[in-house]
mmCIF file of C-alpha atoms in Angstrom:
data_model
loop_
_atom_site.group_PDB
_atom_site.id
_atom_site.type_symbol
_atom_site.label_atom_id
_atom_site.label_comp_id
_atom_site.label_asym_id
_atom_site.label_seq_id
_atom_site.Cartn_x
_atom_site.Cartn_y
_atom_site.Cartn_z
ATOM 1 C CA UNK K 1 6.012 15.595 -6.043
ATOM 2 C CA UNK K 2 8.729 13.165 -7.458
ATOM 3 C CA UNK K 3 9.511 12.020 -3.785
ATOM 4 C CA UNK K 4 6.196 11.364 -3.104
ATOM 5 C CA UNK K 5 5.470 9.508 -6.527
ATOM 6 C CA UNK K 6 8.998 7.522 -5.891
ATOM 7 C CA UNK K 7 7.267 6.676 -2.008
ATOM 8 C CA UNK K 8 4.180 5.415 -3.839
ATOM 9 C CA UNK K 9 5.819 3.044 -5.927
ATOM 10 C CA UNK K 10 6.896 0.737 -2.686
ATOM 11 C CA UNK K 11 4.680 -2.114 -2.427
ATOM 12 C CA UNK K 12 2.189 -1.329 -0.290
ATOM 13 C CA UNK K 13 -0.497 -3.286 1.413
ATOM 14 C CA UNK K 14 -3.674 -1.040 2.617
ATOM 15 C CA UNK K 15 -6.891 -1.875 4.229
ATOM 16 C CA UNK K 16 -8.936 1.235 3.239
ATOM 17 C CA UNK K 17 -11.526 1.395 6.193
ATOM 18 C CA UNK K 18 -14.345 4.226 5.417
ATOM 19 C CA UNK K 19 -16.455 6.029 7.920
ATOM 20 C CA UNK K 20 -20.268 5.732 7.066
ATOM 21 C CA UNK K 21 -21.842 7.070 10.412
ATOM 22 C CA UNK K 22 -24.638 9.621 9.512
ATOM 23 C CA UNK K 23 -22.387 12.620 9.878
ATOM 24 C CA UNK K 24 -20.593 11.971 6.852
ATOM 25 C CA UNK K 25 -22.834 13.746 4.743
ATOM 26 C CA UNK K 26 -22.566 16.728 6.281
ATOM 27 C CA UNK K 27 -20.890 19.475 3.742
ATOM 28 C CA UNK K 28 -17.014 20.290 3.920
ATOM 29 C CA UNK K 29 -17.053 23.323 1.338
ATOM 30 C CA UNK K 30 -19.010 22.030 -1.954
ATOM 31 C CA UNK K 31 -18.747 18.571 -0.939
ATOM 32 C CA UNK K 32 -19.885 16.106 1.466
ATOM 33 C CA UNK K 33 -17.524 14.945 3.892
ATOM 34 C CA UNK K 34 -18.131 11.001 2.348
ATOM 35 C CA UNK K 35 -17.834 12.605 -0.843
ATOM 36 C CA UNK K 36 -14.285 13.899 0.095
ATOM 37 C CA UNK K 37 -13.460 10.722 1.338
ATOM 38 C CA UNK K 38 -14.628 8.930 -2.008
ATOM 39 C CA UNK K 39 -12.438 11.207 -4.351
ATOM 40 C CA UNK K 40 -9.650 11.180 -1.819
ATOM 41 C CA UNK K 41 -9.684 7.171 -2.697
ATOM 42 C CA UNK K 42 -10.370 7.907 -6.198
ATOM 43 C CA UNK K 43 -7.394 10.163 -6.280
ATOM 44 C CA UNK K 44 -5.338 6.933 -4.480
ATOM 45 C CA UNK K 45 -6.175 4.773 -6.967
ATOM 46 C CA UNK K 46 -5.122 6.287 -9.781
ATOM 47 C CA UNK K 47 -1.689 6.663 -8.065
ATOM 48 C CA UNK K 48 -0.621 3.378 -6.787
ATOM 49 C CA UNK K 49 0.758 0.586 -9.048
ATOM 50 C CA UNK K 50 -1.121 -2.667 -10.078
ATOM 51 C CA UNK K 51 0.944 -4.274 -7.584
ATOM 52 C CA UNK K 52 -0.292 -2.963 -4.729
ATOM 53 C CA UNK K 53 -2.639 -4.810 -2.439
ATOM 54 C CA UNK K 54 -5.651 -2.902 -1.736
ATOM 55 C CA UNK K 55 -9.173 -3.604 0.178
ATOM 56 C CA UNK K 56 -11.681 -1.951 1.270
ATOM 57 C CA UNK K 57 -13.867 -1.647 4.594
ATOM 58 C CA UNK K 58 -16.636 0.468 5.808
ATOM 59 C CA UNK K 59 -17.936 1.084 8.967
ATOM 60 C CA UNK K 60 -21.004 2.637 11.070
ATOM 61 C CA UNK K 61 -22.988 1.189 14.214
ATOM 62 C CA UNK K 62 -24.394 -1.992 13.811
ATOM 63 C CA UNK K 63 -23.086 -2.091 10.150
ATOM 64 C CA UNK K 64 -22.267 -6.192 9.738
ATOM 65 C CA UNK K 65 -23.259 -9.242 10.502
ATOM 66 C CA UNK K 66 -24.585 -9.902 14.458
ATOM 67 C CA UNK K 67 -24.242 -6.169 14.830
ATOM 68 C CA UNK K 68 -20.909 -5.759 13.940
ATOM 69 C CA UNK K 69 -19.405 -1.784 13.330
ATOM 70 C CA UNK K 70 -17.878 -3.197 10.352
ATOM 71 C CA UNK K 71 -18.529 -4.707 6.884
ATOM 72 C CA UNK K 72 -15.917 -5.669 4.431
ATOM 73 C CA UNK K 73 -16.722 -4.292 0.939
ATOM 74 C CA UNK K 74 -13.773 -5.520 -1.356
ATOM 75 C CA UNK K 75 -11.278 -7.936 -0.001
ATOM 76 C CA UNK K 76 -7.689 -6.944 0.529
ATOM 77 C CA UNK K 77 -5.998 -8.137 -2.918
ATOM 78 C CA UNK K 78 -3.284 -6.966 -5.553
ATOM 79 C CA UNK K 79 -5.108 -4.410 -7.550
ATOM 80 C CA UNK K 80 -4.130 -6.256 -10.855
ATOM 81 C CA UNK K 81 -5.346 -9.412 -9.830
ATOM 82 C CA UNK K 82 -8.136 -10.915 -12.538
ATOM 83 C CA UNK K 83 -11.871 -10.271 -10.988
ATOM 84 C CA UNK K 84 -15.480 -11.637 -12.395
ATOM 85 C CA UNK K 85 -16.888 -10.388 -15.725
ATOM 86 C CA UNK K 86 -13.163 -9.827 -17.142
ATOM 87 C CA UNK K 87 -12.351 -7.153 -14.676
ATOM 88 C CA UNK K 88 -9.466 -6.224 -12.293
ATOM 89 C CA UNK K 89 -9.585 -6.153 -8.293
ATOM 90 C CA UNK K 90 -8.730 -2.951 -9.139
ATOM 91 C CA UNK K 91 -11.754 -1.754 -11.292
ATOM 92 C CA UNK K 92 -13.654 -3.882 -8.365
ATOM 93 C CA UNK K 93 -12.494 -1.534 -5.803
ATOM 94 C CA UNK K 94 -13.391 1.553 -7.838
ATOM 95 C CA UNK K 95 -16.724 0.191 -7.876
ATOM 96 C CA UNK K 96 -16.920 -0.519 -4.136
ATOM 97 C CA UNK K 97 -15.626 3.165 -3.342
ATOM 98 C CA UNK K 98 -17.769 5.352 -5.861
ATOM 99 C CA UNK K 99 -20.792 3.385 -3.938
ATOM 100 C CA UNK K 100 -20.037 4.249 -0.495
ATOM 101 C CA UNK K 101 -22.299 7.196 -0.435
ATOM 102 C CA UNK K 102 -25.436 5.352 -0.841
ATOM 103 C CA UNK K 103 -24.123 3.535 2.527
ATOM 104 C CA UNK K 104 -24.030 6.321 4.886
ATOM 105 C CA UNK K 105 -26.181 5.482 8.300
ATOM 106 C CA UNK K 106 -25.728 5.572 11.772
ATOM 107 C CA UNK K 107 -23.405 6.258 14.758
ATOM 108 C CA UNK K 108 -19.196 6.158 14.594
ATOM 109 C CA UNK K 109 -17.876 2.535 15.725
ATOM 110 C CA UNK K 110 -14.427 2.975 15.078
ATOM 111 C CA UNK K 111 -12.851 1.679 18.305
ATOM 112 C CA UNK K 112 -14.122 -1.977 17.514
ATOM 113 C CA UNK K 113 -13.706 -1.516 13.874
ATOM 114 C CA UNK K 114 -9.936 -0.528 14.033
ATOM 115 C CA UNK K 115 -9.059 -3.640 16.237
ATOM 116 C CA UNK K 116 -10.958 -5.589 14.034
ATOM 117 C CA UNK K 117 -9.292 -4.183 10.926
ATOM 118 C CA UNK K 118 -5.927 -4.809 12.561
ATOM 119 C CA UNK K 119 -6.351 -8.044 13.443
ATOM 120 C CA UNK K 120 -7.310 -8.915 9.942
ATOM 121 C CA UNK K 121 -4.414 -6.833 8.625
ATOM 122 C CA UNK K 122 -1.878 -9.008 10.722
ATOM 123 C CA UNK K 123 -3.045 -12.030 9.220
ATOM 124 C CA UNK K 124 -3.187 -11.170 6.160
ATOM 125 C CA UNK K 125 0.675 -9.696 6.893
ATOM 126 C CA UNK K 126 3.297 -10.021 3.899
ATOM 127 C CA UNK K 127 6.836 -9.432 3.818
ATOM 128 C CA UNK K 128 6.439 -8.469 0.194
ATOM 129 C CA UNK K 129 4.409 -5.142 1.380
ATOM 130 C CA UNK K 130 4.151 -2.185 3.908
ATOM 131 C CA UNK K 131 1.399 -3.454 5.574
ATOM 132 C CA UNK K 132 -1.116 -0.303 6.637
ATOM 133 C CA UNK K 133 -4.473 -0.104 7.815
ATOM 134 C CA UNK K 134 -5.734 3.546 6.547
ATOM 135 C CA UNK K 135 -9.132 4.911 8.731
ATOM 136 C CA UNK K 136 -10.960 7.800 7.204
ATOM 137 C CA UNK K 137 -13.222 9.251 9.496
ATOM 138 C CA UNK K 138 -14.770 12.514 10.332
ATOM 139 C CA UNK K 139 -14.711 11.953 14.346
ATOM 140 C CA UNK K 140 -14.507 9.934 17.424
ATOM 141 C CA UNK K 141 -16.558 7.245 18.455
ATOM 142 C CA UNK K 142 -20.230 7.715 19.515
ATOM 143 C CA UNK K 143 -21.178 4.224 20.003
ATOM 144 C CA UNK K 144 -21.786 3.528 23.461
ATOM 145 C CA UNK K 145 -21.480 -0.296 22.990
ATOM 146 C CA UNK K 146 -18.201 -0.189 21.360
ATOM 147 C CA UNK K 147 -14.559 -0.410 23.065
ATOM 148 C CA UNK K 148 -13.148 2.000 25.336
ATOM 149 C CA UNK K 149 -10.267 4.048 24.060
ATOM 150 C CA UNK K 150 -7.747 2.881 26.796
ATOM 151 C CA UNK K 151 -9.167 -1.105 26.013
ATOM 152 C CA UNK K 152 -8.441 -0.011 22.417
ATOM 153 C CA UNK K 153 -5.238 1.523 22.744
ATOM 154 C CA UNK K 154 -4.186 -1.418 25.303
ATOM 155 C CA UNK K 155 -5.197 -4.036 23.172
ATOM 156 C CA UNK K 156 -3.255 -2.869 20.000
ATOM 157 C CA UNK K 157 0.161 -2.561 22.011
ATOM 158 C CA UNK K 158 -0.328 -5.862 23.362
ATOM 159 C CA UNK K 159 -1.078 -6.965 19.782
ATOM 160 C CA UNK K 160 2.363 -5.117 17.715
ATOM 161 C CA UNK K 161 4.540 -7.377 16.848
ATOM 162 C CA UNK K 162 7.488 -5.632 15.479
ATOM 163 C CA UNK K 163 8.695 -9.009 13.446
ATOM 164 C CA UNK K 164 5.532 -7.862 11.674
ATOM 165 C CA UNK K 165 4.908 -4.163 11.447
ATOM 166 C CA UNK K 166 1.189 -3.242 10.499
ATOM 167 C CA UNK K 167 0.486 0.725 10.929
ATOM 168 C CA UNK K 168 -3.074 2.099 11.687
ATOM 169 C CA UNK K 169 -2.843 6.127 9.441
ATOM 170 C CA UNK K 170 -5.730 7.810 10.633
ATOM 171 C CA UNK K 171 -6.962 9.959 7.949
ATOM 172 C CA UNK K 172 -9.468 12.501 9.451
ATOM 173 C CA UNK K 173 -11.697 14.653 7.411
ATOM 174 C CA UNK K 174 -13.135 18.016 8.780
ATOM 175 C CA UNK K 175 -11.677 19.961 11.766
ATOM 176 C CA UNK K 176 -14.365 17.669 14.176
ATOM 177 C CA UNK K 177 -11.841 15.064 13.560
ATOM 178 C CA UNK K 178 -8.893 16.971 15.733
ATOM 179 C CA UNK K 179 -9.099 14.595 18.255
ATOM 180 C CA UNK K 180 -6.228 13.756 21.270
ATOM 181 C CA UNK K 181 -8.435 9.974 20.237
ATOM 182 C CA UNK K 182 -7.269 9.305 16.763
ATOM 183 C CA UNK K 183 -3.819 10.563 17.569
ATOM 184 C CA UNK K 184 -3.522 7.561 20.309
ATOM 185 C CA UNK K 185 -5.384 4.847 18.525
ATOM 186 C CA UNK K 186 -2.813 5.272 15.649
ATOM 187 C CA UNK K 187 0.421 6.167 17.909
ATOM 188 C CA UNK K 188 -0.684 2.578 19.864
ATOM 189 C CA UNK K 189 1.002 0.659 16.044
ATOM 190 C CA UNK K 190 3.668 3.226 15.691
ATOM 191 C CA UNK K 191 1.406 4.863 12.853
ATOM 192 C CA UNK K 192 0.204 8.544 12.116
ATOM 193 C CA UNK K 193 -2.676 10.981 12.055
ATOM 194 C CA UNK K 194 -3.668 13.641 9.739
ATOM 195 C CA UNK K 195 -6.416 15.946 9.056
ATOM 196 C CA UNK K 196 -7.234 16.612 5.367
ATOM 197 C CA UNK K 197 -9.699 19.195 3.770
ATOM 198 C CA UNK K 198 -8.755 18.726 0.443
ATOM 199 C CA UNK K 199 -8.705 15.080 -1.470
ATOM 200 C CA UNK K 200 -5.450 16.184 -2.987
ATOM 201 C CA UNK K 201 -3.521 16.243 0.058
ATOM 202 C CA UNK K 202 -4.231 12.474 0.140
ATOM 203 C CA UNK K 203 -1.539 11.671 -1.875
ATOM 204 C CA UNK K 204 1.036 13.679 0.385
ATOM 205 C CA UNK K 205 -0.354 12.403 3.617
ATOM 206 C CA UNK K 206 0.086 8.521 2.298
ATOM 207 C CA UNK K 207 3.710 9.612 0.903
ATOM 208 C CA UNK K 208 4.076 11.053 4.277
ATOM 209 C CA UNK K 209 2.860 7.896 6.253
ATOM 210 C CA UNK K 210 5.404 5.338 3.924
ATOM 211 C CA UNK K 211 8.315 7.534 4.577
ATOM 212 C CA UNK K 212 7.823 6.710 8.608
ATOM 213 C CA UNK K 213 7.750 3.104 7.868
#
């Protein structure tokens, strides 16, 4: 437990990036699986320091703008950093994850969503931080207009840069997320996959993940 709290403590930089396809709200023992998800965040949270740079994005077929898989729900900022009405990003990304829930629709897009989140997390690359992109999702991708795996996979080697390391953890929640697919998308930026059933392994999978850094 001290290891892991001592790993948490590194700066880190994460783009949170939530499945909200339809079959998140199926039950995983007296939860939903979105509902793990949220209080796997939650649990997150409370853990890392105000330094750390945290957003949040969700994602489900035609979920942003011109049909997009993707819709950014709190930008990626320092968690201390001053928000509207006298509160925190921080307290603004507690928000944002307690309402996710209320956004569950549609099919999984996450082949366009994690290039997308990638991308975004390269640019927004700091020295200052371990720069992660952290997918929690319940399964692979069912939406037929999205990216193939091997364009996916291809596409994020061509885009590591190892001047500027950015890892894609791929969190996935319920044994329908054991898929040979997650483990490549997040092997393809040198990064990890895990299956949780419990929102307190969270904290051991991300200590896990920043250890491989």
């Amino acid at each position: 437990a001290l290891r892991q709290w001592r790993v948490l403590s590194v700066p880190s930089s994460i783009l949170a990036v939530v499945d909200l396809s339809g079959s998140m709200k199926m039950a995983i023992g007296d939860t939903t699986r979105i509902g793990l998800a949220v209080t796997a965040s939650q649990v997150a949270l409370d853990a890392f320091p105000a330094q750390a740079r945290i957003g949040i994005w969700g994602f489900s077929k035609n979920r942003g703008e011109n049909g997009a898989s993707y819709a950014e729900y709190s930008p990626l900022e320092r968690l201390d950093a001053p928000g509207a009405d006298g509160k925190t990003h921080g307290d603004e990304v507690r928000a944002e994850a307690s309402a996710l829930p209320g956004k569950v629709r549609g099919g999984t897009g996450v082949m366009d969503t994690t290039l997308a989140a990638y991308k975004h997390a390269q640019e927004m690359w700091d020295p200052a931080w371990f720069n992660s992109v952290v997918i929690m999702t319940d399964g692979a991708s069912d939406d037929s207009s999205s990216l193939s795996l091997d364009s996916l996979v291809n596409q994020l080697k061509s885009l590591r840069d190892p001047a500027k390391p950015v890892k894609v953890i791929i969190i996935g929640i319920s044994q329908d997320a054991d898929t040979g697919e997650l483990e490549q998308i997040a092997a393809a930026t040198g990064g990890q996959n895990y299956l949780v059933n419990n929102p307190n392994e969270i904290l051991g999978v991300l200590a896990s993940a920043l250890l491989n850094r």
